[in-house]
Amino acid sequence: MYIELTPSPSFRPEPVMPPPGPKGDVLARLRSKEEQMFLKWNVVMNPSELLRGIAANRENSRALFHGLRRQIRAIRRRSQAYRDGQVTIFDLVLVRLFDAGHTMQDYGLFEFYLAEFLGTRDCVSNADANRVVAAHLAAQRILDDGPIDELPTVKTANVQDEELTSTQNSTSTRYSEDVKPPHLDNLIRVYEKAKDDNHKVGTTHSHNERSNSVRFLRDTAENLLRYLKTVDEDHELIPELNDVVKSSQARAEELAGGRKRKFEHERRSPSMSPYRPTGYTYEYDHRTGRGGYVKDGWDHSRVSETWNRASDSYRPRYALRRH
């Protein structure tokens, strides 16, 4: 299913060179993190079960798109310059993803919107995510059409959708005929850029710059490896990617002071990485101040598993927000 909208020109001004000094360094880091985040979400190949459930219903997908479009309009009414303090990295990445394409097959745009703007990243169960999304869809439908009789529902399991089946069949046919997957070049391009950027980062760079660089390389290498193992297990890049994933994981852990990502411990949260078992998520009890991993049957956004907002994020720290 497609939802088309005539592209609107981006109102973001042409980039200018940051002024010298600490403030200029902060602006440069913000733009670098924005670019990394955009590249990461722009190459999402597969929708999550949650997004599939929304797309299976025409009214729900329409409401989701209208909510996204309202968010875009609100962002564009503000100054697009970081120094004015009216937008965040997440705002500008959402606008860039929207400008790059906004049909229901632009999965990265909608996964990013669900995870970062509706907050499904923080949901600990399938039912919790469904409630969050259903409330949002209801609000959008009320804004569009007035009062509604009942809350919309989102099905995320056993979705039997003819369009999805047709898409899967056509994808399988393309791969069986040895036709090159359409997004493979883009994935490889992002991986090569991450590798080059990581090689350029030396000991003279700050600890945060080195950490961000190696984590970006780790994430893009894992993403490309996962994709190649799905479509072409004999691809010539796979041996190199296996080595890069292992070395970048070790380096990222070293720069983090020996701390691993939550899902890399003995009991792990859901993930799509070929190196991580699935089936657990982290729950925190605010009353006791304790947390732990519990069994979870929900498959979260397929991009978000490699990215923990609290300790493994490209989001700027609070100190940067003062600039």
PDB file of C-alpha atoms in Angstrom:
ATOM      1  CA  MET A   1       0.000   0.000   0.000  1.00  0.00           C
ATOM      2  CA  TYR A   2       1.330   3.479  -0.868  1.00  0.00           C
ATOM      3  CA  ILE A   3       0.511   6.892   0.525  1.00  0.00           C
ATOM      4  CA  GLU A   4       1.864   9.649  -1.674  1.00  0.00           C
ATOM      5  CA  LEU A   5       2.282  13.325  -0.928  1.00  0.00           C
ATOM      6  CA  THR A   6       3.721  15.942  -3.225  1.00  0.00           C
ATOM      7  CA  PRO A   7       7.185  16.611  -1.810  1.00  0.00           C
ATOM      8  CA  SER A   8       7.555  19.979  -0.122  1.00  0.00           C
ATOM      9  CA  PRO A   9      10.835  21.856  -0.299  1.00  0.00           C
ATOM     10  CA  SER A  10      12.881  21.729   2.853  1.00  0.00           C
ATOM     11  CA  PHE A  11      13.088  25.080   4.589  1.00  0.00           C
ATOM     12  CA  ARG A  12      16.427  24.290   6.165  1.00  0.00           C
ATOM     13  CA  PRO A  13      18.998  26.952   5.197  1.00  0.00           C
ATOM     14  CA  GLU A  14      22.206  26.109   3.428  1.00  0.00           C
ATOM     15  CA  PRO A  15      24.840  24.858   5.886  1.00  0.00           C
ATOM     16  CA  VAL A  16      27.344  27.445   6.979  1.00  0.00           C
ATOM     17  CA  MET A  17      30.762  27.037   8.488  1.00  0.00           C
ATOM     18  CA  PRO A  18      30.545  26.998  12.296  1.00  0.00           C
ATOM     19  CA  PRO A  19      32.256  29.867  14.076  1.00  0.00           C
ATOM     20  CA  PRO A  20      35.636  29.105  15.651  1.00  0.00           C
ATOM     21  CA  GLY A  21      35.783  28.208  19.296  1.00  0.00           C
ATOM     22  CA  PRO A  22      33.902  25.857  21.632  1.00  0.00           C
ATOM     23  CA  LYS A  23      30.469  26.794  20.259  1.00  0.00           C
ATOM     24  CA  GLY A  24      31.590  26.006  16.718  1.00  0.00           C
ATOM     25  CA  ASP A  25      32.902  22.634  17.874  1.00  0.00           C
ATOM     26  CA  VAL A  26      29.531  21.828  19.441  1.00  0.00           C
ATOM     27  CA  LEU A  27      27.657  22.728  16.241  1.00  0.00           C
ATOM     28  CA  ALA A  28      30.035  20.594  14.173  1.00  0.00           C
ATOM     29  CA  ARG A  29      29.475  17.622  16.483  1.00  0.00           C
ATOM     30  CA  LEU A  30      25.709  18.072  16.283  1.00  0.00           C
ATOM     31  CA  ARG A  31      25.797  18.057  12.480  1.00  0.00           C
ATOM     32  CA  SER A  32      28.030  14.990  12.492  1.00  0.00           C
ATOM     33  CA  LYS A  33      25.654  13.112  14.801  1.00  0.00           C
ATOM     34  CA  GLU A  34      22.696  14.188  12.670  1.00  0.00           C
ATOM     35  CA  GLU A  35      24.381  12.772   9.568  1.00  0.00           C
ATOM     36  CA  GLN A  36      25.187   9.487  11.297  1.00  0.00           C
ATOM     37  CA  MET A  37      21.630   9.092  12.545  1.00  0.00           C
ATOM     38  CA  PHE A  38      20.140   9.911   9.137  1.00  0.00           C
ATOM     39  CA  LEU A  39      22.362   7.403   7.331  1.00  0.00           C
ATOM     40  CA  LYS A  40      21.531   4.706   9.863  1.00  0.00           C
ATOM     41  CA  TRP A  41      17.753   5.017   9.531  1.00  0.00           C
ATOM     42  CA  ASN A  42      17.722   5.770   5.813  1.00  0.00           C
ATOM     43  CA  VAL A  43      18.886   2.233   4.968  1.00  0.00           C
ATOM     44  CA  VAL A  44      16.232   0.278   6.894  1.00  0.00           C
ATOM     45  CA  MET A  45      15.220  -2.614   4.654  1.00  0.00           C
ATOM     46  CA  ASN A  46      12.569  -4.459   6.672  1.00  0.00           C
ATOM     47  CA  PRO A  47       9.534  -3.177   8.597  1.00  0.00           C
ATOM     48  CA  SER A  48       8.916  -4.275  12.161  1.00  0.00           C
ATOM     49  CA  GLU A  49       5.855  -6.357  13.009  1.00  0.00           C
ATOM     50  CA  LEU A  50       4.320  -3.231  14.523  1.00  0.00           C
ATOM     51  CA  LEU A  51       4.636  -1.246  11.292  1.00  0.00           C
ATOM     52  CA  ARG A  52       3.339  -4.189   9.282  1.00  0.00           C
ATOM     53  CA  GLY A  53       0.275  -4.329  11.494  1.00  0.00           C
ATOM     54  CA  ILE A  54      -0.413  -0.630  10.933  1.00  0.00           C
ATOM     55  CA  ALA A  55       0.111  -0.860   7.172  1.00  0.00           C
ATOM     56  CA  ALA A  56      -2.319  -3.781   6.960  1.00  0.00           C
ATOM     57  CA  ASN A  57      -5.207  -1.404   7.735  1.00  0.00           C
ATOM     58  CA  ARG A  58      -5.847   1.481   5.352  1.00  0.00           C
ATOM     59  CA  GLU A  59      -7.406   3.764   7.982  1.00  0.00           C
ATOM     60  CA  ASN A  60      -4.572   3.160  10.435  1.00  0.00           C
ATOM     61  CA  SER A  61      -1.846   3.824   7.882  1.00  0.00           C
ATOM     62  CA  ARG A  62      -3.656   6.980   6.790  1.00  0.00           C
ATOM     63  CA  ALA A  63      -3.868   8.212  10.394  1.00  0.00           C
ATOM     64  CA  LEU A  64      -0.189   7.420  11.018  1.00  0.00           C
ATOM     65  CA  PHE A  65       0.842   9.349   7.926  1.00  0.00           C
ATOM     66  CA  HIS A  66      -1.289  12.350   8.874  1.00  0.00           C
ATOM     67  CA  GLY A  67       0.289  12.410  12.334  1.00  0.00           C
ATOM     68  CA  LEU A  68       3.742  12.292  10.773  1.00  0.00           C
ATOM     69  CA  ARG A  69       2.843  15.094   8.376  1.00  0.00           C
ATOM     70  CA  ARG A  70       1.595  17.283  11.243  1.00  0.00           C
ATOM     71  CA  GLN A  71       4.877  16.696  13.071  1.00  0.00           C
ATOM     72  CA  ILE A  72       6.853  17.693   9.967  1.00  0.00           C
ATOM     73  CA  ARG A  73       4.832  20.896   9.563  1.00  0.00           C
ATOM     74  CA  ALA A  74       5.399  21.819  13.208  1.00  0.00           C
ATOM     75  CA  ILE A  75       9.157  21.331  12.845  1.00  0.00           C
ATOM     76  CA  ARG A  76       9.337  23.371   9.642  1.00  0.00           C
ATOM     77  CA  ARG A  77       7.629  26.335  11.292  1.00  0.00           C
ATOM     78  CA  ARG A  78      10.655  26.680  13.569  1.00  0.00           C
ATOM     79  CA  SER A  79      14.142  27.864  12.796  1.00  0.00           C
ATOM     80  CA  GLN A  80      16.155  24.982  11.352  1.00  0.00           C
ATOM     81  CA  ALA A  81      19.468  26.270  12.744  1.00  0.00           C
ATOM     82  CA  TYR A  82      20.877  24.529  15.815  1.00  0.00           C
ATOM     83  CA  ARG A  83      22.201  27.782  17.231  1.00  0.00           C
ATOM     84  CA  ASP A  84      18.638  29.137  17.558  1.00  0.00           C
ATOM     85  CA  GLY A  85      17.715  26.286  19.903  1.00  0.00           C
ATOM     86  CA  GLN A  86      14.323  25.534  18.315  1.00  0.00           C
ATOM     87  CA  VAL A  87      14.991  22.064  16.864  1.00  0.00           C
ATOM     88  CA  THR A  88      16.771  18.878  17.931  1.00  0.00           C
ATOM     89  CA  ILE A  89      18.854  16.374  16.008  1.00  0.00           C
ATOM     90  CA  PHE A  90      15.823  14.102  15.991  1.00  0.00           C
ATOM     91  CA  ASP A  91      13.628  16.832  14.456  1.00  0.00           C
ATOM     92  CA  LEU A  92      16.030  17.465  11.590  1.00  0.00           C
ATOM     93  CA  VAL A  93      16.605  13.765  10.927  1.00  0.00           C
ATOM     94  CA  LEU A  94      12.839  13.242  10.693  1.00  0.00           C
ATOM     95  CA  VAL A  95      12.553  16.068   8.144  1.00  0.00           C
ATOM     96  CA  ARG A  96      15.435  14.682   6.085  1.00  0.00           C
ATOM     97  CA  LEU A  97      13.951  11.182   6.083  1.00  0.00           C
ATOM     98  CA  PHE A  98      10.590  12.634   5.012  1.00  0.00           C
ATOM     99  CA  ASP A  99      12.199  14.568   2.158  1.00  0.00           C
ATOM    100  CA  ALA A 100      14.017  11.410   1.039  1.00  0.00           C
ATOM    101  CA  GLY A 101      10.696   9.574   0.577  1.00  0.00           C
ATOM    102  CA  HIS A 102       7.386   9.147   2.360  1.00  0.00           C
ATOM    103  CA  THR A 103       5.484   6.139   1.063  1.00  0.00           C
ATOM    104  CA  MET A 104       4.644   3.225   3.343  1.00  0.00           C
ATOM    105  CA  GLN A 105       7.680   1.418   1.919  1.00  0.00           C
ATOM    106  CA  ASP A 106      10.040   4.079   3.245  1.00  0.00           C
ATOM    107  CA  TYR A 107      10.382   1.971   6.362  1.00  0.00           C
ATOM    108  CA  GLY A 108      13.137   3.975   8.044  1.00  0.00           C
ATOM    109  CA  LEU A 109      10.981   7.121   8.147  1.00  0.00           C
ATOM    110  CA  PHE A 110       8.051   5.423   9.864  1.00  0.00           C
ATOM    111  CA  GLU A 111      10.187   3.239  12.157  1.00  0.00           C
ATOM    112  CA  PHE A 112      12.054   6.360  13.292  1.00  0.00           C
ATOM    113  CA  TYR A 113       8.778   8.220  13.903  1.00  0.00           C
ATOM    114  CA  LEU A 114       7.298   5.319  15.880  1.00  0.00           C
ATOM    115  CA  ALA A 115      10.425   4.759  17.967  1.00  0.00           C
ATOM    116  CA  GLU A 116      11.556   8.314  18.697  1.00  0.00           C
ATOM    117  CA  PHE A 117       8.396  10.444  18.508  1.00  0.00           C
ATOM    118  CA  LEU A 118       5.661   8.041  19.650  1.00  0.00           C
ATOM    119  CA  GLY A 119       7.975   6.285  22.118  1.00  0.00           C
ATOM    120  CA  THR A 120       7.482   2.664  21.070  1.00  0.00           C
ATOM    121  CA  ARG A 121      11.179   2.115  21.761  1.00  0.00           C
ATOM    122  CA  ASP A 122      10.409   2.259  25.474  1.00  0.00           C
ATOM    123  CA  CYS A 123       7.480  -0.182  25.338  1.00  0.00           C
ATOM    124  CA  VAL A 124       8.184  -3.482  27.084  1.00  0.00           C
ATOM    125  CA  SER A 125       5.514  -5.618  25.449  1.00  0.00           C
ATOM    126  CA  ASN A 126       3.487  -6.060  22.310  1.00  0.00           C
ATOM    127  CA  ALA A 127       0.307  -4.976  24.087  1.00  0.00           C
ATOM    128  CA  ASP A 128       1.986  -1.859  25.470  1.00  0.00           C
ATOM    129  CA  ALA A 129       3.152  -0.781  22.012  1.00  0.00           C
ATOM    130  CA  ASN A 130      -0.283  -1.450  20.553  1.00  0.00           C
ATOM    131  CA  ARG A 131      -1.916   0.781  23.170  1.00  0.00           C
ATOM    132  CA  VAL A 132       0.512   3.624  22.528  1.00  0.00           C
ATOM    133  CA  VAL A 133       0.022   3.482  18.770  1.00  0.00           C
ATOM    134  CA  ALA A 134      -3.760   2.990  18.988  1.00  0.00           C
ATOM    135  CA  ALA A 135      -4.113   6.118  21.138  1.00  0.00           C
ATOM    136  CA  HIS A 136      -2.062   8.128  18.649  1.00  0.00           C
ATOM    137  CA  LEU A 137      -4.058   6.839  15.674  1.00  0.00           C
ATOM    138  CA  ALA A 138      -7.311   7.656  17.463  1.00  0.00           C
ATOM    139  CA  ALA A 139      -6.147  11.228  18.087  1.00  0.00           C
ATOM    140  CA  GLN A 140      -5.212  11.686  14.431  1.00  0.00           C
ATOM    141  CA  ARG A 141      -8.540  10.309  13.227  1.00  0.00           C
ATOM    142  CA  ILE A 142     -10.394  12.689  15.553  1.00  0.00           C
ATOM    143  CA  LEU A 143      -8.391  15.603  14.156  1.00  0.00           C
ATOM    144  CA  ASP A 144      -9.207  14.450  10.617  1.00  0.00           C
ATOM    145  CA  ASP A 145     -12.842  13.397  10.909  1.00  0.00           C
ATOM    146  CA  GLY A 146     -14.183  14.425  14.314  1.00  0.00           C
ATOM    147  CA  PRO A 147     -15.435  12.049  17.055  1.00  0.00           C
ATOM    148  CA  ILE A 148     -15.021   8.316  16.435  1.00  0.00           C
ATOM    149  CA  ASP A 149     -17.104   5.419  17.742  1.00  0.00           C
ATOM    150  CA  GLU A 150     -14.268   3.184  18.930  1.00  0.00           C
ATOM    151  CA  LEU A 151     -10.509   3.123  19.339  1.00  0.00           C
ATOM    152  CA  PRO A 152      -8.543   1.681  16.422  1.00  0.00           C
ATOM    153  CA  THR A 153      -6.682  -1.587  16.953  1.00  0.00           C
ATOM    154  CA  VAL A 154      -3.278  -2.635  15.694  1.00  0.00           C
ATOM    155  CA  LYS A 155      -2.490  -6.292  15.017  1.00  0.00           C
ATOM    156  CA  THR A 156       1.177  -7.204  15.172  1.00  0.00           C
ATOM    157  CA  ALA A 157       1.008 -10.989  15.018  1.00  0.00           C
ATOM    158  CA  ASN A 158      -0.130 -13.405  12.297  1.00  0.00           C
ATOM    159  CA  VAL A 159      -0.826 -10.577   9.878  1.00  0.00           C
ATOM    160  CA  GLN A 160      -2.295 -12.080   6.717  1.00  0.00           C
ATOM    161  CA  ASP A 161      -2.031  -9.254   4.254  1.00  0.00           C
ATOM    162  CA  GLU A 162      -2.170  -9.846   0.532  1.00  0.00           C
ATOM    163  CA  GLU A 163       0.086  -6.921  -0.275  1.00  0.00           C
ATOM    164  CA  LEU A 164       2.722  -8.122   2.186  1.00  0.00           C
ATOM    165  CA  THR A 165       2.577 -11.655   0.790  1.00  0.00           C
ATOM    166  CA  SER A 166       2.859 -10.298  -2.733  1.00  0.00           C
ATOM    167  CA  THR A 167       5.847  -8.159  -1.741  1.00  0.00           C
ATOM    168  CA  GLN A 168       7.606 -11.120  -0.113  1.00  0.00           C
ATOM    169  CA  ASN A 169       6.970 -13.325  -3.145  1.00  0.00           C
ATOM    170  CA  SER A 170       8.249 -10.723  -5.574  1.00  0.00           C
ATOM    171  CA  THR A 171      11.324 -10.129  -3.389  1.00  0.00           C
ATOM    172  CA  SER A 172      12.043 -13.862  -3.302  1.00  0.00           C
ATOM    173  CA  THR A 173      11.685 -14.018  -7.084  1.00  0.00           C
ATOM    174  CA  ARG A 174      14.098 -11.143  -7.608  1.00  0.00           C
ATOM    175  CA  TYR A 175      16.762 -12.746  -5.444  1.00  0.00           C
ATOM    176  CA  SER A 176      16.307 -16.160  -7.059  1.00  0.00           C
ATOM    177  CA  GLU A 177      16.904 -14.584 -10.449  1.00  0.00           C
ATOM    178  CA  ASP A 178      20.181 -13.115  -9.183  1.00  0.00           C
ATOM    179  CA  VAL A 179      18.941  -9.560  -9.563  1.00  0.00           C
ATOM    180  CA  LYS A 180      20.893  -7.186  -7.373  1.00  0.00           C
ATOM    181  CA  PRO A 181      18.884  -6.025  -4.312  1.00  0.00           C
ATOM    182  CA  PRO A 182      17.996  -2.357  -4.885  1.00  0.00           C
ATOM    183  CA  HIS A 183      19.341  -1.055  -1.566  1.00  0.00           C
ATOM    184  CA  LEU A 184      22.562  -3.065  -1.380  1.00  0.00           C
ATOM    185  CA  ASP A 185      24.677  -0.322  -2.952  1.00  0.00           C
ATOM    186  CA  ASN A 186      23.364   2.152  -0.399  1.00  0.00           C
ATOM    187  CA  LEU A 187      24.137  -0.187   2.501  1.00  0.00           C
ATOM    188  CA  ILE A 188      27.662  -0.777   1.231  1.00  0.00           C
ATOM    189  CA  ARG A 189      28.167   2.956   0.689  1.00  0.00           C
ATOM    190  CA  VAL A 190      27.192   3.724   4.294  1.00  0.00           C
ATOM    191  CA  TYR A 191      29.452   0.934   5.574  1.00  0.00           C
ATOM    192  CA  GLU A 192      32.438   2.165   3.537  1.00  0.00           C
ATOM    193  CA  LYS A 193      31.885   5.716   4.788  1.00  0.00           C
ATOM    194  CA  ALA A 194      31.738   4.501   8.388  1.00  0.00           C
ATOM    195  CA  LYS A 195      34.934   2.521   7.863  1.00  0.00           C
ATOM    196  CA  ASP A 196      36.756   5.483   6.297  1.00  0.00           C
ATOM    197  CA  ASP A 197      35.597   7.867   9.023  1.00  0.00           C
ATOM    198  CA  ASN A 198      36.747   5.450  11.710  1.00  0.00           C
ATOM    199  CA  HIS A 199      40.196   5.169  10.134  1.00  0.00           C
ATOM    200  CA  LYS A 200      40.517   8.968  10.162  1.00  0.00           C
ATOM    201  CA  VAL A 201      39.786   9.228  13.873  1.00  0.00           C
ATOM    202  CA  GLY A 202      43.043   9.147  15.796  1.00  0.00           C
ATOM    203  CA  THR A 203      44.295   9.651  19.319  1.00  0.00           C
ATOM    204  CA  THR A 204      44.099  13.431  18.895  1.00  0.00           C
ATOM    205  CA  HIS A 205      40.310  13.254  18.705  1.00  0.00           C
ATOM    206  CA  SER A 206      38.155  13.351  21.824  1.00  0.00           C
ATOM    207  CA  HIS A 207      37.014  10.195  23.579  1.00  0.00           C
ATOM    208  CA  ASN A 208      33.405  10.841  22.518  1.00  0.00           C
ATOM    209  CA  GLU A 209      34.408  11.225  18.865  1.00  0.00           C
ATOM    210  CA  ARG A 210      36.351   7.965  18.915  1.00  0.00           C
ATOM    211  CA  SER A 211      33.522   6.168  20.706  1.00  0.00           C
ATOM    212  CA  ASN A 212      30.841   7.482  18.337  1.00  0.00           C
ATOM    213  CA  SER A 213      32.936   6.578  15.305  1.00  0.00           C
ATOM    214  CA  VAL A 214      33.590   2.969  16.302  1.00  0.00           C
ATOM    215  CA  ARG A 215      29.981   2.426  17.399  1.00  0.00           C
ATOM    216  CA  PHE A 216      28.721   3.766  14.082  1.00  0.00           C
ATOM    217  CA  LEU A 217      31.067   1.379  12.259  1.00  0.00           C
ATOM    218  CA  ARG A 218      29.932  -1.511  14.460  1.00  0.00           C
ATOM    219  CA  ASP A 219      26.241  -0.798  13.851  1.00  0.00           C
ATOM    220  CA  THR A 220      26.547  -0.349  10.077  1.00  0.00           C
ATOM    221  CA  ALA A 221      28.708  -3.470   9.731  1.00  0.00           C
ATOM    222  CA  GLU A 222      26.183  -5.512  11.733  1.00  0.00           C
ATOM    223  CA  ASN A 223      23.351  -4.125   9.622  1.00  0.00           C
ATOM    224  CA  LEU A 224      25.053  -4.943   6.312  1.00  0.00           C
ATOM    225  CA  LEU A 225      26.141  -8.407   7.487  1.00  0.00           C
ATOM    226  CA  ARG A 226      22.629  -9.224   8.634  1.00  0.00           C
ATOM    227  CA  TYR A 227      21.210  -8.136   5.277  1.00  0.00           C
ATOM    228  CA  LEU A 228      23.772 -10.042   3.196  1.00  0.00           C
ATOM    229  CA  LYS A 229      23.177 -13.253   5.143  1.00  0.00           C
ATOM    230  CA  THR A 230      19.522 -12.909   4.210  1.00  0.00           C
ATOM    231  CA  VAL A 231      19.943 -12.279   0.483  1.00  0.00           C
ATOM    232  CA  ASP A 232      23.403 -13.546  -0.508  1.00  0.00           C
ATOM    233  CA  GLU A 233      25.286 -15.842   1.879  1.00  0.00           C
ATOM    234  CA  ASP A 234      28.214 -16.119  -0.550  1.00  0.00           C
ATOM    235  CA  HIS A 235      28.834 -12.388  -0.913  1.00  0.00           C
ATOM    236  CA  GLU A 236      32.528 -11.498  -0.978  1.00  0.00           C
ATOM    237  CA  LEU A 237      32.154  -8.898   1.798  1.00  0.00           C
ATOM    238  CA  ILE A 238      30.925 -11.349   4.437  1.00  0.00           C
ATOM    239  CA  PRO A 239      34.388 -12.504   5.666  1.00  0.00           C
ATOM    240  CA  GLU A 240      35.528  -8.893   6.003  1.00  0.00           C
ATOM    241  CA  LEU A 241      32.306  -7.923   7.777  1.00  0.00           C
ATOM    242  CA  ASN A 242      32.680 -10.763  10.282  1.00  0.00           C
ATOM    243  CA  ASP A 243      36.127  -9.451  11.210  1.00  0.00           C
ATOM    244  CA  VAL A 244      35.004  -5.812  11.347  1.00  0.00           C
ATOM    245  CA  VAL A 245      32.004  -6.640  13.535  1.00  0.00           C
ATOM    246  CA  LYS A 246      34.161  -8.523  16.048  1.00  0.00           C
ATOM    247  CA  SER A 247      36.913  -5.900  16.173  1.00  0.00           C
ATOM    248  CA  SER A 248      34.538  -2.922  16.369  1.00  0.00           C
ATOM    249  CA  GLN A 249      32.472  -4.603  19.090  1.00  0.00           C
ATOM    250  CA  ALA A 250      35.629  -5.179  21.129  1.00  0.00           C
ATOM    251  CA  ARG A 251      36.863  -1.626  20.552  1.00  0.00           C
ATOM    252  CA  ALA A 252      33.482  -0.099  21.447  1.00  0.00           C
ATOM    253  CA  GLU A 253      33.415  -2.136  24.653  1.00  0.00           C
ATOM    254  CA  GLU A 254      36.947  -0.995  25.491  1.00  0.00           C
ATOM    255  CA  LEU A 255      36.061   2.689  24.959  1.00  0.00           C
ATOM    256  CA  ALA A 256      32.974   2.207  27.132  1.00  0.00           C
ATOM    257  CA  GLY A 257      35.171   1.144  30.034  1.00  0.00           C
ATOM    258  CA  GLY A 258      34.416  -2.544  29.618  1.00  0.00           C
ATOM    259  CA  ARG A 259      30.639  -2.060  29.638  1.00  0.00           C
ATOM    260  CA  LYS A 260      28.666  -4.126  27.175  1.00  0.00           C
ATOM    261  CA  ARG A 261      25.327  -3.371  25.620  1.00  0.00           C
ATOM    262  CA  LYS A 262      22.422  -4.766  27.638  1.00  0.00           C
ATOM    263  CA  PHE A 263      21.624  -7.501  25.143  1.00  0.00           C
ATOM    264  CA  GLU A 264      25.256  -8.698  25.123  1.00  0.00           C
ATOM    265  CA  HIS A 265      24.977  -9.980  28.688  1.00  0.00           C
ATOM    266  CA  GLU A 266      23.900 -13.492  29.587  1.00  0.00           C
ATOM    267  CA  ARG A 267      20.196 -12.619  29.426  1.00  0.00           C
ATOM    268  CA  ARG A 268      19.580 -10.399  26.464  1.00  0.00           C
ATOM    269  CA  SER A 269      16.951  -8.151  24.984  1.00  0.00           C
ATOM    270  CA  PRO A 270      15.421  -8.641  21.499  1.00  0.00           C
ATOM    271  CA  SER A 271      17.825  -8.096  18.623  1.00  0.00           C
ATOM    272  CA  MET A 272      18.212  -8.855  14.963  1.00  0.00           C
ATOM    273  CA  SER A 273      21.996  -9.247  15.069  1.00  0.00           C
ATOM    274  CA  PRO A 274      23.288 -12.676  13.993  1.00  0.00           C
ATOM    275  CA  TYR A 275      25.430 -12.674  17.159  1.00  0.00           C
ATOM    276  CA  ARG A 276      22.628 -12.083  19.653  1.00  0.00           C
ATOM    277  CA  PRO A 277      19.895 -14.462  20.839  1.00  0.00           C
ATOM    278  CA  THR A 278      16.438 -12.915  21.014  1.00  0.00           C
ATOM    279  CA  GLY A 279      13.634 -13.125  23.515  1.00  0.00           C
ATOM    280  CA  TYR A 280      14.337 -10.770  26.435  1.00  0.00           C
ATOM    281  CA  THR A 281      13.749  -7.124  27.224  1.00  0.00           C
ATOM    282  CA  TYR A 282      14.674  -4.872  30.119  1.00  0.00           C
ATOM    283  CA  GLU A 283      12.061  -3.740  32.639  1.00  0.00           C
ATOM    284  CA  TYR A 284      12.656  -1.106  35.313  1.00  0.00           C
ATOM    285  CA  ASP A 285      10.570  -0.839  38.490  1.00  0.00           C
ATOM    286  CA  HIS A 286      10.453   2.823  39.556  1.00  0.00           C
ATOM    287  CA  ARG A 287       9.058   1.894  42.973  1.00  0.00           C
ATOM    288  CA  THR A 288      11.985  -0.304  43.977  1.00  0.00           C
ATOM    289  CA  GLY A 289      14.641   1.309  41.801  1.00  0.00           C
ATOM    290  CA  ARG A 290      15.589  -2.071  40.360  1.00  0.00           C
ATOM    291  CA  GLY A 291      15.488  -3.519  36.883  1.00  0.00           C
ATOM    292  CA  GLY A 292      15.941  -6.840  35.153  1.00  0.00           C
ATOM    293  CA  TYR A 293      15.438  -8.811  31.966  1.00  0.00           C
ATOM    294  CA  VAL A 294      12.162 -10.606  31.297  1.00  0.00           C
ATOM    295  CA  LYS A 295      10.842 -12.793  28.501  1.00  0.00           C
ATOM    296  CA  ASP A 296       9.363 -10.718  25.710  1.00  0.00           C
ATOM    297  CA  GLY A 297       7.646 -11.942  22.575  1.00  0.00           C
ATOM    298  CA  TRP A 298       7.523  -8.591  20.817  1.00  0.00           C
ATOM    299  CA  ASP A 299       9.929  -7.833  17.982  1.00  0.00           C
ATOM    300  CA  HIS A 300      10.858  -4.193  18.438  1.00  0.00           C
ATOM    301  CA  SER A 301      11.882  -1.932  15.562  1.00  0.00           C
ATOM    302  CA  ARG A 302      14.550  -3.694  13.566  1.00  0.00           C
ATOM    303  CA  VAL A 303      16.845  -0.766  13.746  1.00  0.00           C
ATOM    304  CA  SER A 304      16.565   0.103  17.377  1.00  0.00           C
ATOM    305  CA  GLU A 305      17.953  -3.083  18.913  1.00  0.00           C
ATOM    306  CA  THR A 306      21.563  -2.039  18.392  1.00  0.00           C
ATOM    307  CA  TRP A 307      20.996   1.356  19.959  1.00  0.00           C
ATOM    308  CA  ASN A 308      20.338   1.920  23.652  1.00  0.00           C
ATOM    309  CA  ARG A 309      19.385   5.553  24.210  1.00  0.00           C
ATOM    310  CA  ALA A 310      20.806   5.827  27.722  1.00  0.00           C
ATOM    311  CA  SER A 311      24.297   4.423  27.179  1.00  0.00           C
ATOM    312  CA  ASP A 312      24.815   3.782  23.485  1.00  0.00           C
ATOM    313  CA  SER A 313      23.273   6.746  21.701  1.00  0.00           C
ATOM    314  CA  TYR A 314      24.251   9.463  19.282  1.00  0.00           C
ATOM    315  CA  ARG A 315      21.848  11.825  21.067  1.00  0.00           C
ATOM    316  CA  PRO A 316      23.739  14.910  22.360  1.00  0.00           C
ATOM    317  CA  ARG A 317      24.291  15.107  26.078  1.00  0.00           C
ATOM    318  CA  TYR A 318      22.436  17.610  28.202  1.00  0.00           C
ATOM    319  CA  ALA A 319      25.507  19.807  28.354  1.00  0.00           C
ATOM    320  CA  LEU A 320      25.265  20.412  24.614  1.00  0.00           C
ATOM    321  CA  ARG A 321      21.695  21.653  24.786  1.00  0.00           C
ATOM    322  CA  ARG A 322      22.745  24.912  26.406  1.00  0.00           C
ATOM    323  CA  HIS A 323      24.404  26.059  23.186  1.00  0.00           C
TER     324      HIS A 323
END
